[in-house]
XYZ file of C-alpha atoms in Angstrom:
267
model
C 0.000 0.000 0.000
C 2.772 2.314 0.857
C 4.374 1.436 -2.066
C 1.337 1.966 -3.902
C 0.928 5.767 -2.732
C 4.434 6.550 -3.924
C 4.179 5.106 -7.490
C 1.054 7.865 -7.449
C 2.908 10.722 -6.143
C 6.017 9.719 -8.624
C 3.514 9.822 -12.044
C 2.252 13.088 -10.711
C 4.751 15.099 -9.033
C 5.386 17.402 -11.864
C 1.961 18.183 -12.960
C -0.160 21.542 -11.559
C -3.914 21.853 -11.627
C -5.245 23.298 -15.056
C -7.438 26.259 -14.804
C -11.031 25.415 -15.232
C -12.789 28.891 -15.864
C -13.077 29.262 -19.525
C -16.248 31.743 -19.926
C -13.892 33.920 -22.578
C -14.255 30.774 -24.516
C -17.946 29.760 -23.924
C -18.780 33.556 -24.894
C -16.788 32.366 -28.200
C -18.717 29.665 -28.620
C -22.211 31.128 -28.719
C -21.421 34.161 -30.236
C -20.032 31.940 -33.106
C -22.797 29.852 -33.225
C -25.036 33.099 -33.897
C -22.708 34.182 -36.697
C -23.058 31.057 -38.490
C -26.236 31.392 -38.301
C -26.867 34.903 -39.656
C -24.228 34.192 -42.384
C -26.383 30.762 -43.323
C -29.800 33.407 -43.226
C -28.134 36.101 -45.744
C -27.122 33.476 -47.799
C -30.417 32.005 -48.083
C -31.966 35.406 -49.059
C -29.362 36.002 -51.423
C -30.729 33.912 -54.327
C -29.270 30.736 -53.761
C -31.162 28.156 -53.512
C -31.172 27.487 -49.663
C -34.039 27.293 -46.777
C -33.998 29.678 -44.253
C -33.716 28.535 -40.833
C -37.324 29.686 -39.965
C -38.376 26.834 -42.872
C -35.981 24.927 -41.612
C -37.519 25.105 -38.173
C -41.016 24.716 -39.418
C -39.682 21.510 -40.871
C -38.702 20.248 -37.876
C -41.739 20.952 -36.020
C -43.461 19.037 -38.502
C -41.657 16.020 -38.630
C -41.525 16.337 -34.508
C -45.435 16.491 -34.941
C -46.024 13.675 -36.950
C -43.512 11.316 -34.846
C -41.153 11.148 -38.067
C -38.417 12.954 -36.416
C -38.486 11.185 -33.048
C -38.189 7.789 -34.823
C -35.531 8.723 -36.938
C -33.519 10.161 -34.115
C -33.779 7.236 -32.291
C -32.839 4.545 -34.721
C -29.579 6.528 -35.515
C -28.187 6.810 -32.047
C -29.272 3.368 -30.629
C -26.961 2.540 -33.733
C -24.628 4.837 -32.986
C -24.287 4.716 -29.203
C -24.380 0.649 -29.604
C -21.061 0.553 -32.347
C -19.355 3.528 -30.157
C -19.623 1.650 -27.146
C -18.963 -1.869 -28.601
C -15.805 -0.324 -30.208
C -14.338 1.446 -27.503
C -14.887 -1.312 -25.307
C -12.503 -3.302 -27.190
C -10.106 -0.851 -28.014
C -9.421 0.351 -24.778
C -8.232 -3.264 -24.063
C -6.893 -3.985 -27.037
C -4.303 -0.682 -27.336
C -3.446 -1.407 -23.214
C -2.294 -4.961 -24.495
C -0.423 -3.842 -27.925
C 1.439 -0.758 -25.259
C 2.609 -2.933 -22.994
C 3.432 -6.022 -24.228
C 5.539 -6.847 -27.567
C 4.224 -9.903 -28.582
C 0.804 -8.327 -28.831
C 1.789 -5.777 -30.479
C 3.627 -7.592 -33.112
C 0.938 -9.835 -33.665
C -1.856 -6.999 -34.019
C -0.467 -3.606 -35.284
C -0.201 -5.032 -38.972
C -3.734 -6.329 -38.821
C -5.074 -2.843 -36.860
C -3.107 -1.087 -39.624
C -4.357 -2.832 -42.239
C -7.621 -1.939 -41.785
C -7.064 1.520 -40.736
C -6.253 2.011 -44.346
C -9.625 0.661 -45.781
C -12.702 3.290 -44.666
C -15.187 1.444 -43.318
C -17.577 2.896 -45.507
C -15.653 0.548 -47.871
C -17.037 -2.350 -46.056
C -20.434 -1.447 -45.900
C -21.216 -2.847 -49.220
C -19.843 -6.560 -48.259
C -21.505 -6.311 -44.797
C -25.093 -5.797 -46.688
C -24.120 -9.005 -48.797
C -22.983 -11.190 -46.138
C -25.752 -9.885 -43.402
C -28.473 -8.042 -45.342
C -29.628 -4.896 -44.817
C -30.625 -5.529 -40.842
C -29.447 -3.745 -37.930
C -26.081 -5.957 -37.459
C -24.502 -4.912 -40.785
C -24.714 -0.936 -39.639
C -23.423 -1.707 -36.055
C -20.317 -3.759 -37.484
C -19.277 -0.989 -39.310
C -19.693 1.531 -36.723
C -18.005 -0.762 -34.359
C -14.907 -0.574 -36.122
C -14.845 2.679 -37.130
C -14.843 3.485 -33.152
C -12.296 0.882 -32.442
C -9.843 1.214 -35.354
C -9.862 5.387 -34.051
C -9.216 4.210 -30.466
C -6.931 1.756 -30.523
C -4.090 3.733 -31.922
C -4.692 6.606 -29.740
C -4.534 4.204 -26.539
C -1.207 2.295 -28.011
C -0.243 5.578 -28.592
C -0.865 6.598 -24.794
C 0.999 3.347 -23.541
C 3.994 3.886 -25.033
C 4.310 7.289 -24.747
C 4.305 6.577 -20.778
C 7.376 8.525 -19.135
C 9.804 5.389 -18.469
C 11.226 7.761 -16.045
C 8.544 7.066 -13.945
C 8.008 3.320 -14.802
C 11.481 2.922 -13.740
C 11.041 4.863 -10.775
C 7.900 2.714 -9.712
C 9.877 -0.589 -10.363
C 12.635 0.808 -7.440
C 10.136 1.678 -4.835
C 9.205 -2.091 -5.019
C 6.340 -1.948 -7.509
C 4.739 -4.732 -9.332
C 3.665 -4.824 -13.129
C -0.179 -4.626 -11.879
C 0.624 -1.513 -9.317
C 2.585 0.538 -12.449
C -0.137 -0.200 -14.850
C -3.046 0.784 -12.569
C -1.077 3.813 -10.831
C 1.077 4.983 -14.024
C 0.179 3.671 -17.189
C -3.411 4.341 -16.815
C -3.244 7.851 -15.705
C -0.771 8.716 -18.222
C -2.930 7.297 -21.075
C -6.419 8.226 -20.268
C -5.980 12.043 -21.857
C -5.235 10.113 -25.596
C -7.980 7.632 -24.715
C -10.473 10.012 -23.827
C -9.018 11.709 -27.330
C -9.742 8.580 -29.418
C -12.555 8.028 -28.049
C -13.844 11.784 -29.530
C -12.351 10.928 -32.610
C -14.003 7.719 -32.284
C -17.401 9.325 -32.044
C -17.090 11.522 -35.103
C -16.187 7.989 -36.803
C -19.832 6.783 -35.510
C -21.648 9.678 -37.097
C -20.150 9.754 -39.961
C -20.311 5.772 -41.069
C -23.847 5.700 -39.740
C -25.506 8.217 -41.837
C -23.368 6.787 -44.483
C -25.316 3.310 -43.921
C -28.143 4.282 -43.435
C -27.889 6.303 -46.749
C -27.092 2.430 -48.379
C -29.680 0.529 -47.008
C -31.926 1.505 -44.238
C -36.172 2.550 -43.738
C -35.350 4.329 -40.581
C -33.253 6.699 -39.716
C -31.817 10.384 -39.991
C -29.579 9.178 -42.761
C -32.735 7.376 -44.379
C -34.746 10.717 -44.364
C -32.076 13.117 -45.547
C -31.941 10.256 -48.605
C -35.299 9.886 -49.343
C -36.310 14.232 -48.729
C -33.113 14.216 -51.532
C -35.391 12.464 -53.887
C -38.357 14.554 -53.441
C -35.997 17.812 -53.223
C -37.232 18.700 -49.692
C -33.839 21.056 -48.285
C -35.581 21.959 -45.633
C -35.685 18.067 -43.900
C -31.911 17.780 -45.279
C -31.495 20.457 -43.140
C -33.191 19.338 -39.996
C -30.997 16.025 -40.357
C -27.581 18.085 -40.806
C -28.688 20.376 -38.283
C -29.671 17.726 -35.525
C -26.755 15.263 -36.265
C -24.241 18.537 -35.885
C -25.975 19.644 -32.805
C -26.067 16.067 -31.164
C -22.178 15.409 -31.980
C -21.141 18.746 -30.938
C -23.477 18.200 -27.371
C -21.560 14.629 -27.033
C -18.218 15.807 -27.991
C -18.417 18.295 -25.191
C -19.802 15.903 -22.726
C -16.767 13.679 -23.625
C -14.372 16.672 -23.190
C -16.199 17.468 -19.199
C -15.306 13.575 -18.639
C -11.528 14.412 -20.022
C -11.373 17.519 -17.963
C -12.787 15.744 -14.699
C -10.671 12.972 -14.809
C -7.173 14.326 -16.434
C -7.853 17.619 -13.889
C -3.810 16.641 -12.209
C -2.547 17.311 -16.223
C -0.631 20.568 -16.623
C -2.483 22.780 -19.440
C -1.992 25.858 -21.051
């Protein structure tokens, strides 16, 4: 135990508290979502052929109405959430192993790298061939979209671990178990908390991109089919609601990196 509270106080002895009052950069934030905004409305009135955001919000009280929207929305993130967690799951694990131990590594990296090369929008076609057009084809793909983006940045995180430190654990008498859970875990969780952001843009992206392919539900689904019937206004309502729900889980990913990295030194 004793040696466990000096392994702790070795991986963080350097580090200082990061300030946590940003409102300069909140202000920022909203005041740049407005601009967008007006810039999108002059646009529209400018001739081009664009909906407004008032038709864009009538849209979207329509579909809301009529139980279209709600539907939609939840088909895409139970797909979503289900492949980002799935993936993560497994990479977390997975980049720990390839970090810390050789063998793993030299067994997995060409295969993880292998497939980091083919999008997994790629694979959607032989997924729909091999599974149909059912709910586990979509998943798979946004499974390893999530894990492929993870993976790396956890490896990454292992191996990037100070040695200084692992070295310094191993003389105070600690075991391989004590230095992963006291150093290499700490050290890593800011790029796993990184991959897994990365990760969830991956999600987005490859599910509307499936659903697009072959789907009857979803926000992807709608955005294809009001595309047909050249209906901007519900293309809209899907780009504007799968923005708004990435950028809302992005930031509650970056409170959970800020909570639990709070000992890292910032700028």
């Amino acid at each position: 135990m004793h040696a466990d509270r000096e392994v702790a106080a070795a991986a963080s002895a350097d580090l200082t508290p990061p300030k946590k009052q940003r409102p300069t950069l909140l202000i920022l934030n909203v005041v740049t979502i407005f601009l967008g905004i007006g810039v999108w409305w002059l646009v529209s009135i400018s001739g081009i052929k664009l909906p407004t955001p008032p038709e864009v919000v009538q849209a979207a009280i329509k579909m809301a109405a009529n139980g279209t929207l709600w539907t939609d929305l939840g088909a895409s993130l139970t797909r979503v959430l289900t492949g980002f967690v799935l993936g993560t799951a497994l990479a977390i694990p997975v980049g720990f192993l390839m970090g810390w131990y050789p063998w793993a590594r030299g067994l997995l990296e060409p295969w993880i790298q292998f497939f980091r090369t083919v999008p997994p929008l790629a694979i959607i076609p032989l997924m729909i061939a091999l599974l149909g057009i059912g709910e586990v084809p979509k998943i798979f793909v946004i499974f390893l979209a999530a894990f492929l983006s993870c993976v790396i940045s956890t490896f990454q995180g292992v191996v990037q671990v100070d040695k200084t430190l692992i070295n310094a654990a191993r003389v105070l008498g600690a075991k391989d178990g004590t230095i992963f859970a006291k150093v290499v875990i700490p050290a890593s969780t800011p790029f796993i908390l990184v991959g897994m952001r990365v990760g969830l843009g991956s999600a987005w992206a490859t599910v509307i991109a499936a659903e697009l392919i072959a789907a009857q539900v979803g926000l992807g689904y709608r955005m294809q089919q009001a595309q047909i019937y050249y209906q901007l206004p519900v293309i809209f309502v899907g780009i504007v609601i799968i923005g708004g729900i990435g950028l809302l889980m992005d930031r509650g990913l970056l409170w959970v990196e800020n909570k639990l990295t709070s000992w890292q030194e910032r700028r």
